[in-house]
Coordinates of C-alpha atoms in Angstrom, one line a residue:
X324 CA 8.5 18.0 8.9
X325 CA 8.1 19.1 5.2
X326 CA 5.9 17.2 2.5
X327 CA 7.5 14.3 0.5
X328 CA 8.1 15.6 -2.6
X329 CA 6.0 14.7 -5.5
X330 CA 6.8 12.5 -9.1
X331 CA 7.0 15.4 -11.7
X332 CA 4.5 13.5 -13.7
X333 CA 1.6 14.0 -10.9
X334 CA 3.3 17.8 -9.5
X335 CA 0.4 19.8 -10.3
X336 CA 2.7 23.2 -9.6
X337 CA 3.8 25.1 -12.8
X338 CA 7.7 24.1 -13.1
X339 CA 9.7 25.7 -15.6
X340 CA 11.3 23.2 -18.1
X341 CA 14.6 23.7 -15.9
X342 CA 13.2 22.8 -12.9
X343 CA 11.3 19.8 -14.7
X344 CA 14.8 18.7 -16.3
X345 CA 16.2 18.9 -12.7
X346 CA 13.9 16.6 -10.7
X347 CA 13.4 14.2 -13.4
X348 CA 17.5 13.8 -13.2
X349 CA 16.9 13.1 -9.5
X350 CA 14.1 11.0 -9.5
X351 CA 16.5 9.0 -12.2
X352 CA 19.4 8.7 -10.1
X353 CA 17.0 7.8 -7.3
X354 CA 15.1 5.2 -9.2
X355 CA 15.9 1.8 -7.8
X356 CA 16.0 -1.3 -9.5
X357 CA 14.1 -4.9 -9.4
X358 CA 16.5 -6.9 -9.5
X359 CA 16.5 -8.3 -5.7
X360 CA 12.5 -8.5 -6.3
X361 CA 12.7 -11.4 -8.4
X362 CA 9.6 -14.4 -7.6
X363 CA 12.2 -16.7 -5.9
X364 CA 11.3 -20.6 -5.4
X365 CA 11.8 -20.3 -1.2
X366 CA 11.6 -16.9 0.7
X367 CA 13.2 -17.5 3.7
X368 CA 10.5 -17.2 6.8
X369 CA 7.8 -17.7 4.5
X370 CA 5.3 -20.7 3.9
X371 CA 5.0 -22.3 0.7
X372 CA 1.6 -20.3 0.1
X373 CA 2.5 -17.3 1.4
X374 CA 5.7 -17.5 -1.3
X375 CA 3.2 -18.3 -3.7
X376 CA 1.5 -15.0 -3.1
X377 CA 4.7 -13.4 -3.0
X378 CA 5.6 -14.7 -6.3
X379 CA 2.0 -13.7 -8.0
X380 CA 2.3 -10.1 -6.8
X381 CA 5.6 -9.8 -8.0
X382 CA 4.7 -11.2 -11.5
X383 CA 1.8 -9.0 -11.7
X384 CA 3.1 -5.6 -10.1
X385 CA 5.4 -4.1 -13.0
X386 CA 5.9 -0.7 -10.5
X387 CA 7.3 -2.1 -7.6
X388 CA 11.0 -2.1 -6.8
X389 CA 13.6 -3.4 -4.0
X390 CA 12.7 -0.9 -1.7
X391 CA 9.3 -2.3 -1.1
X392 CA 10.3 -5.6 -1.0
X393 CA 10.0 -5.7 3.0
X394 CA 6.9 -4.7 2.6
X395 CA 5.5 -7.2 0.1
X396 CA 7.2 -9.8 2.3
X397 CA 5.0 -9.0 5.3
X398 CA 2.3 -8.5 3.1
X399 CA 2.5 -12.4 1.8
X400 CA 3.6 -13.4 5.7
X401 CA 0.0 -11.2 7.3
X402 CA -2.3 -12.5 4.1
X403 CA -1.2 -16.6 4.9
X404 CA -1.8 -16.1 8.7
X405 CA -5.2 -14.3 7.9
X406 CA -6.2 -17.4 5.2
X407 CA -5.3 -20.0 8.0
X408 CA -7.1 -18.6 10.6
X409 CA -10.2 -18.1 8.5
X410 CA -10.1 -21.7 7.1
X411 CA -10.0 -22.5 11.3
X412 CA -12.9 -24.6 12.1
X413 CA -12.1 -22.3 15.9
X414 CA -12.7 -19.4 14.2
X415 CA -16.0 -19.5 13.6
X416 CA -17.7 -18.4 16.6
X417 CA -17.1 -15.1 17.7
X418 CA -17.8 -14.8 21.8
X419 CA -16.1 -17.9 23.8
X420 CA -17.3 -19.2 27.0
X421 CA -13.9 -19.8 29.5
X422 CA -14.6 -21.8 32.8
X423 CA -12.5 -19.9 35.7
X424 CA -11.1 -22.3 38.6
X425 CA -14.1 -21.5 40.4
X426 CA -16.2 -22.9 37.8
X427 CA -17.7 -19.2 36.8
X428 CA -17.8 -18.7 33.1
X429 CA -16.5 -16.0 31.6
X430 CA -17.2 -14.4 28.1
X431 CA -14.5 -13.3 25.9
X432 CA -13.7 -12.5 22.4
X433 CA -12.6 -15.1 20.4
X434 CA -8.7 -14.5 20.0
X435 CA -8.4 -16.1 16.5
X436 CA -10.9 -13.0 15.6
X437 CA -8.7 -10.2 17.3
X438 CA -5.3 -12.3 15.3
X439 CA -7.3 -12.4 12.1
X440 CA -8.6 -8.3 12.8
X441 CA -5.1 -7.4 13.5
X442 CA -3.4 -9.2 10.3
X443 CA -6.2 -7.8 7.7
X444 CA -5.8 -4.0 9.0
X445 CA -2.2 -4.7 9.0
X446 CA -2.7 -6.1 5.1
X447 CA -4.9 -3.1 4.0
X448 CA -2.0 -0.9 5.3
X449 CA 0.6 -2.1 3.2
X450 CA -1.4 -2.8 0.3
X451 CA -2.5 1.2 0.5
X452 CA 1.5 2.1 0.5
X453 CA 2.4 -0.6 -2.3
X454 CA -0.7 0.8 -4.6
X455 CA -1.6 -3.0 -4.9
X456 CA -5.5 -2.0 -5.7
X457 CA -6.4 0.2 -8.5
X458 CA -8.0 2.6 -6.0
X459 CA -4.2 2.6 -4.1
X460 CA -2.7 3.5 -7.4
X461 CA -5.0 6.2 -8.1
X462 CA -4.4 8.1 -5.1
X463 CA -0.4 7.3 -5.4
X464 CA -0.2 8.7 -8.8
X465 CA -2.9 11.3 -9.8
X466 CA -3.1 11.9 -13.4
X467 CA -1.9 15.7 -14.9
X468 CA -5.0 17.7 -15.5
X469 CA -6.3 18.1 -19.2
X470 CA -6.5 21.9 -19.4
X471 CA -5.8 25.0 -16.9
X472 CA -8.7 26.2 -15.4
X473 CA -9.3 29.9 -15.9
X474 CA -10.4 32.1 -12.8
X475 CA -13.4 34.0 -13.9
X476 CA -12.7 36.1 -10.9
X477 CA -8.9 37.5 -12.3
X478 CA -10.6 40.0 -14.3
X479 CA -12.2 41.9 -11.9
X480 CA -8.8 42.2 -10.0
X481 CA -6.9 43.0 -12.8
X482 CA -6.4 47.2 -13.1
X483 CA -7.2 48.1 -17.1

């Protein structure tokens, strides 16, 4: 499987102004719209807070488009479950003591804990492809370099 290609703005390989011209056309005719990502008064599936988190990442998150709207959607749905669960008076201890029918206990991980685990990973995941921390962004699109670095060592290869 080959490498997703890069923007041309972050493509550190020397393109010719041709080739620049070309995948800039592309990434034009590629570039999809917002208008399907709009901060809507119900999302259907989706609680009243989670909406409202829907709605404030949309206001605030100029780059996104209607591919990634999935994504944000199950970003607000993980991010209400993970809030309710840690607002969960049962949440707060982490080991639980279960009686068996024998009247042995039994220690287990609290299963709020594993939910809540399994909804922040899945939150940090999606937040790393949507670039929805400054960090993400960084690593999405790396700045062009400010000046070519010369090779001190080319000299002594060339032949004069």
């Amino acid at each position: 499987m080959g490498r997703p290609r890069k923007a041309v703005e972050t493509n550190k390989k020397h393109l010719t102004k041709a080739e620049k011209e070309a995948r800039s056309r592309a990434e034009a005719i590629h570039k999809v719209g917002r208008e399907e990502l709009t901060a809507f008064d119900r999302i259907e599936g989706l609680t009243p807070e989670a909406a409202a988190e829907y709605r404030r990442i949309v206001e605030s998150a100029s780059w996104l488009d209607d591919l990634d709207r999935n994504d944000l959607i199950t970003y607000a749905q993980c991010w209400d479950r993970a809030r309710r669960i840690s607002t969960s008076p049962d949440a707060n201890r982490e080991i639980l003591g279960v009686t068996r029918g024998d009247g042995s206990k039994k220690l287990i991980v609290n299963p709020l804990l594993t939910a809540w685990r399994h909804y922040t990973a899945d939150m940090r995941a999606i937040s790393l492809k949507l670039g929805l921390s400054s960090i993400d962004r960084l690593k999405l699109a790396a700045p062009p370099s400010e000046a070519e670095h010369e090779n001190k060592w080319l000299k002594h290869l060339r032949r004069e």
